[in-house]
Short mmCIF file of C-alpha atoms in Angstrom, two decimals:
data_model
loop_
_atom_site.label_atom_id
_atom_site.label_comp_id
_atom_site.label_asym_id
_atom_site.label_seq_id
_atom_site.Cartn_x
_atom_site.Cartn_y
_atom_site.Cartn_z
CA GLY A 22 -15.78 1.27 9.99
CA ALA A 23 -12.90 -0.88 8.69
CA VAL A 24 -10.27 0.35 11.11
CA VAL A 25 -6.87 -1.30 11.32
CA SER A 26 -4.40 -0.61 14.11
CA GLN A 27 -0.74 -1.43 14.56
CA HIS A 28 1.37 -1.66 17.65
CA PRO A 29 3.84 -0.29 18.36
CA SER A 30 3.84 2.82 16.22
CA TRP A 31 7.60 3.02 16.50
CA VAL A 32 10.33 0.89 18.03
CA ILE A 33 14.07 1.21 18.45
CA CYS A 34 16.06 -1.92 19.15
CA LYS A 35 19.61 -3.17 19.26
CA SER A 36 21.08 -5.22 16.46
CA GLY A 37 20.51 -8.94 17.00
CA THR A 38 17.27 -8.63 18.93
CA SER A 39 13.81 -9.64 17.73
CA VAL A 40 10.88 -7.29 17.37
CA LYS A 41 7.19 -8.16 17.19
CA ILE A 42 4.69 -5.93 15.41
CA GLU A 43 0.96 -6.45 15.83
CA CYS A 44 -1.74 -5.69 13.28
CA ARG A 45 -5.35 -5.70 14.42
CA SER A 46 -8.61 -5.24 12.58
CA LEU A 47 -10.73 -3.42 15.15
CA ASP A 48 -14.24 -3.63 13.80
CA PHE A 49 -14.21 -6.48 11.32
CA GLN A 50 -12.81 -9.94 10.87
CA ALA A 51 -10.05 -10.35 8.36
CA THR A 52 -9.17 -13.74 7.00
CA THR A 53 -6.46 -12.12 4.92
CA MET A 54 -3.92 -9.54 5.97
CA PHE A 55 -0.87 -8.25 4.16
CA TRP A 56 2.50 -7.00 5.33
CA TYR A 57 4.42 -4.33 3.46
CA ARG A 58 7.78 -2.70 3.98
CA GLN A 59 8.55 0.84 2.89
CA PHE A 60 12.04 2.32 2.87
CA PRO A 61 12.42 6.12 2.91
CA LYS A 62 11.23 7.77 -0.29
CA GLN A 63 10.37 4.41 -1.80
CA SER A 64 7.23 2.50 -2.56
CA LEU A 65 5.40 -0.10 -0.52
CA MET A 66 6.84 -3.52 -1.14
CA LEU A 67 4.60 -6.50 -0.41
CA MET A 68 6.37 -8.89 1.91
CA ALA A 69 3.79 -11.56 2.57
CA THR A 70 0.15 -12.53 2.65
CA SER A 71 -1.09 -13.63 6.05
CA ASN A 72 -3.99 -16.08 6.11
CA GLU A 73 -5.84 -16.90 9.30
CA GLY A 74 -5.14 -20.45 10.41
CA SER A 75 -2.55 -21.23 7.78
CA LYS A 76 1.02 -20.44 6.86
CA ALA A 77 1.85 -17.09 5.37
CA THR A 78 2.71 -16.79 1.71
CA TYR A 79 5.94 -14.87 1.20
CA GLU A 80 6.91 -12.84 -1.82
CA GLN A 81 10.03 -13.74 -3.73
CA GLY A 82 13.16 -12.55 -2.00
CA VAL A 83 11.60 -12.22 1.46
CA GLU A 84 13.23 -14.48 4.04
CA LYS A 85 10.50 -16.42 5.81
CA ASP A 86 12.80 -17.40 8.66
CA LYS A 87 13.67 -13.78 9.31
CA PHE A 88 10.19 -12.32 9.03
CA LEU A 89 7.91 -14.62 10.98
CA ILE A 90 4.20 -14.09 10.44
CA ASN A 91 1.45 -15.50 12.59
CA HIS A 92 -2.26 -14.99 11.95
CA ALA A 93 -3.75 -16.78 14.93
CA SER A 94 -7.14 -15.09 14.94
CA LEU A 95 -9.47 -13.31 12.56
CA THR A 96 -8.48 -9.94 14.00
CA LEU A 97 -4.77 -10.27 14.69
CA SER A 98 -1.66 -10.85 12.61
CA THR A 99 1.85 -10.47 13.95
CA LEU A 100 5.15 -9.88 12.19
CA THR A 101 8.31 -10.75 14.07
CA VAL A 102 11.59 -9.46 12.73
CA THR A 103 14.13 -11.92 14.06
CA SER A 104 17.76 -11.03 14.71
CA ALA A 105 17.16 -7.52 13.42
CA HIS A 106 19.99 -5.63 11.75
CA PRO A 107 20.29 -1.97 10.72
CA GLU A 108 19.29 -2.83 7.15
CA ASP A 109 15.92 -4.00 8.51
CA SER A 110 15.16 -0.45 9.63
CA SER A 111 12.07 0.53 7.72
CA PHE A 112 8.40 1.48 7.90
CA TYR A 113 6.30 -1.68 8.21
CA ILE A 114 2.65 -1.39 7.23
CA CYS A 115 -0.08 -4.00 7.42
CA SER A 116 -3.41 -4.08 5.66
CA ALA A 117 -6.56 -6.14 6.00
CA VAL A 118 -9.36 -7.15 3.68
CA PRO A 119 -12.82 -7.20 5.28
CA PRO A 120 -15.36 -9.87 4.36
CA SER A 121 -17.08 -7.44 1.99
CA GLY A 122 -13.80 -7.39 0.13
CA ARG A 123 -14.77 -10.65 -1.47
CA ASN A 124 -16.44 -8.55 -4.14
CA LEU A 125 -14.43 -5.35 -3.93
CA PRO A 126 -10.83 -6.06 -2.89
CA GLU A 127 -10.23 -2.82 -1.05
CA GLN A 128 -7.54 -3.08 1.60
CA PHE A 129 -7.54 -1.07 4.79
CA PHE A 130 -4.12 -0.05 5.99
CA GLY A 131 -2.74 0.22 9.48
CA PRO A 132 -0.88 3.37 10.53
CA GLY A 133 2.50 1.70 10.17
CA THR A 134 5.35 0.86 12.52
CA ARG A 135 8.68 2.58 12.18
CA LEU A 136 11.48 0.21 13.12
CA THR A 137 14.95 1.53 13.81
CA VAL A 138 17.71 -0.99 14.47
CA LEU A 139 20.85 0.42 16.05
CA GLY B 30 4.66 -11.74 -11.55
CA GLU B 31 2.93 -8.40 -11.80
CA ASN B 32 5.08 -5.32 -12.40
CA VAL B 33 3.72 -1.79 -12.14
CA GLU B 34 5.56 1.20 -13.55
CA GLN B 35 4.62 4.75 -12.59
CA HIS B 36 5.53 8.10 -14.14
CA PRO B 37 6.53 10.77 -13.46
CA SER B 38 8.48 10.35 -10.23
CA THR B 39 7.99 14.02 -9.40
CA LEU B 40 5.42 16.50 -10.63
CA SER B 41 5.19 20.20 -9.87
CA VAL B 42 2.11 22.15 -10.91
CA GLN B 43 0.68 25.56 -10.26
CA GLU B 44 -2.37 25.72 -8.02
CA GLY B 45 -5.48 25.39 -10.15
CA ASP B 46 -3.75 23.42 -12.91
CA SER B 47 -4.36 19.74 -13.61
CA ALA B 48 -2.04 16.89 -12.72
CA VAL B 49 -1.81 13.56 -14.51
CA ILE B 50 0.01 10.49 -13.26
CA LYS B 51 0.35 7.41 -15.42
CA CYS B 52 0.88 3.74 -14.64
CA THR B 53 1.34 0.61 -16.70
CA TYR B 54 0.98 -2.96 -15.54
CA SER B 55 2.17 -6.24 -16.95
CA ASP B 56 -0.25 -8.93 -15.78
CA SER B 57 -3.41 -9.04 -17.89
CA ALA B 58 -5.13 -10.92 -15.06
CA SER B 59 -5.04 -7.83 -12.83
CA ASN B 60 -8.56 -6.60 -12.30
CA TYR B 61 -8.45 -3.93 -9.60
CA PHE B 62 -6.51 -0.67 -9.73
CA PRO B 63 -6.52 1.63 -6.70
CA TRP B 64 -4.77 4.94 -6.24
CA TYR B 65 -3.40 6.01 -2.88
CA LYS B 66 -2.26 9.30 -1.42
CA GLN B 67 0.41 9.10 1.26
CA GLU B 68 1.62 11.90 3.45
CA LEU B 69 4.96 11.68 5.18
CA GLY B 70 4.99 9.04 7.89
CA LYS B 71 1.33 8.19 7.41
CA ARG B 72 -0.59 5.25 6.04
CA PRO B 73 -1.67 5.23 2.37
CA GLN B 74 -5.17 6.60 1.89
CA LEU B 75 -7.36 5.30 -0.91
CA ILE B 76 -8.50 8.18 -3.08
CA ILE B 77 -10.10 6.36 -5.98
CA ASP B 78 -10.15 2.91 -7.52
CA ILE B 79 -11.33 1.26 -10.69
CA ARG B 80 -12.14 -2.27 -11.68
CA SER B 81 -11.26 -3.84 -14.99
CA ASN B 82 -14.83 -3.83 -16.28
CA VAL B 83 -14.95 -0.01 -16.16
CA GLY B 84 -13.05 2.42 -18.37
CA GLU B 85 -13.37 5.60 -16.35
CA LYS B 86 -14.44 6.71 -12.91
CA LYS B 87 -14.75 10.18 -11.47
CA ASP B 88 -15.09 11.54 -7.96
CA GLN B 89 -15.26 15.33 -7.82
CA ARG B 90 -11.79 16.61 -8.81
CA ILE B 91 -10.30 13.17 -9.19
CA ALA B 92 -10.72 10.77 -12.08
CA VAL B 93 -9.13 7.52 -13.14
CA THR B 94 -9.05 6.03 -16.61
CA LEU B 95 -8.19 2.46 -17.55
CA ASN B 96 -7.12 1.08 -20.92
CA LYS B 97 -7.07 -2.68 -20.53
CA THR B 98 -5.78 -3.32 -24.02
CA ALA B 99 -2.74 -1.16 -23.48
CA LYS B 100 -2.51 -2.04 -19.77
CA HIS B 101 -2.43 1.62 -18.84
CA PHE B 102 -4.28 3.51 -16.14
CA SER B 103 -4.03 7.14 -15.18
CA LEU B 104 -4.96 9.46 -12.35
CA HIS B 105 -6.25 12.92 -13.20
CA ILE B 106 -6.53 15.66 -10.59
CA THR B 107 -8.17 18.87 -11.71
CA GLU B 108 -8.11 22.29 -10.03
CA THR B 109 -5.19 21.26 -7.86
CA GLN B 110 -4.85 22.74 -4.40
CA PRO B 111 -1.81 22.96 -2.10
CA GLU B 112 -3.32 20.27 0.12
CA ASP B 113 -3.10 17.87 -2.81
CA SER B 114 0.70 17.90 -2.34
CA ALA B 115 1.73 14.38 -1.31
CA VAL B 116 3.09 11.14 -2.72
CA TYR B 117 0.66 9.25 -4.92
CA PHE B 118 0.89 5.51 -5.59
CA CYS B 119 -0.91 3.44 -8.14
CA ALA B 120 -1.36 -0.27 -7.59
CA ALA B 121 -2.63 -3.34 -9.40
CA SER B 122 -4.19 -6.45 -7.93
CA PRO B 123 -3.18 -9.56 -9.88
CA ILE B 124 -4.60 -12.29 -7.67
CA GLY B 125 -6.04 -12.89 -4.24
CA TYR B 126 -6.46 -9.21 -3.38
CA LYS B 127 -2.74 -8.60 -3.03
CA LEU B 128 -1.50 -5.28 -4.34
CA ILE B 129 1.60 -4.50 -6.32
CA PHE B 130 2.48 -0.83 -6.04
CA GLY B 131 4.05 1.57 -8.50
CA SER B 132 7.13 3.52 -7.50
CA GLY B 133 5.22 6.64 -6.51
CA THR B 134 4.87 10.22 -7.71
CA ARG B 135 5.74 13.16 -5.52
CA LEU B 136 3.22 15.88 -6.37
CA LEU B 137 3.93 19.48 -5.42
CA VAL B 138 1.21 22.06 -5.91
CA ARG B 139 2.69 25.54 -5.87
CA PRO B 140 0.44 28.26 -4.39
#
């Protein structure tokens, strides 16, 4: 149980275009999902907290107008990288907290999406 | 906000030896400390976690210790095997289940 998927697993796009990444909890409902970015040989950096039915909470230094997050249902959160540039190339990973996480805050991670902006 | 420091950045051990990775955190409100193993291009995999009301937890060859007073927590891997080679991340959860990660330790277990 507690499976999280991401789509696509990789994407290559031209500079200036927008890219949407989906994060789905397959066998549980997640009121809270998180989005991380990981550059090569670096750690996971939390970008934002996605809450179902409300606006995302962004970490300091993350541009909310560039990284649009929508959590329209209890099983789906989307991250849209708008007007992507080469410096946005990274590994984007989502995670979700199942309802049982109210007592034990374990997060379940998606497989990640590798974005390459040319 | 929370800041997590992790050492060492790289660690090379002989197969069968022990490996220890240490982390410190800054926010005394943090109450959950997971450790993840990540292989290249893959998602982080939870290997062990500890909550702030526990000082030590063990799962076979892996153990985690927590010193709340000093804001330190450590990962101990005994009888290392080549398949333990990966990048290990510690993390702390300051509020609302969000995780702040350490910088990672690249562990190499030499056969």
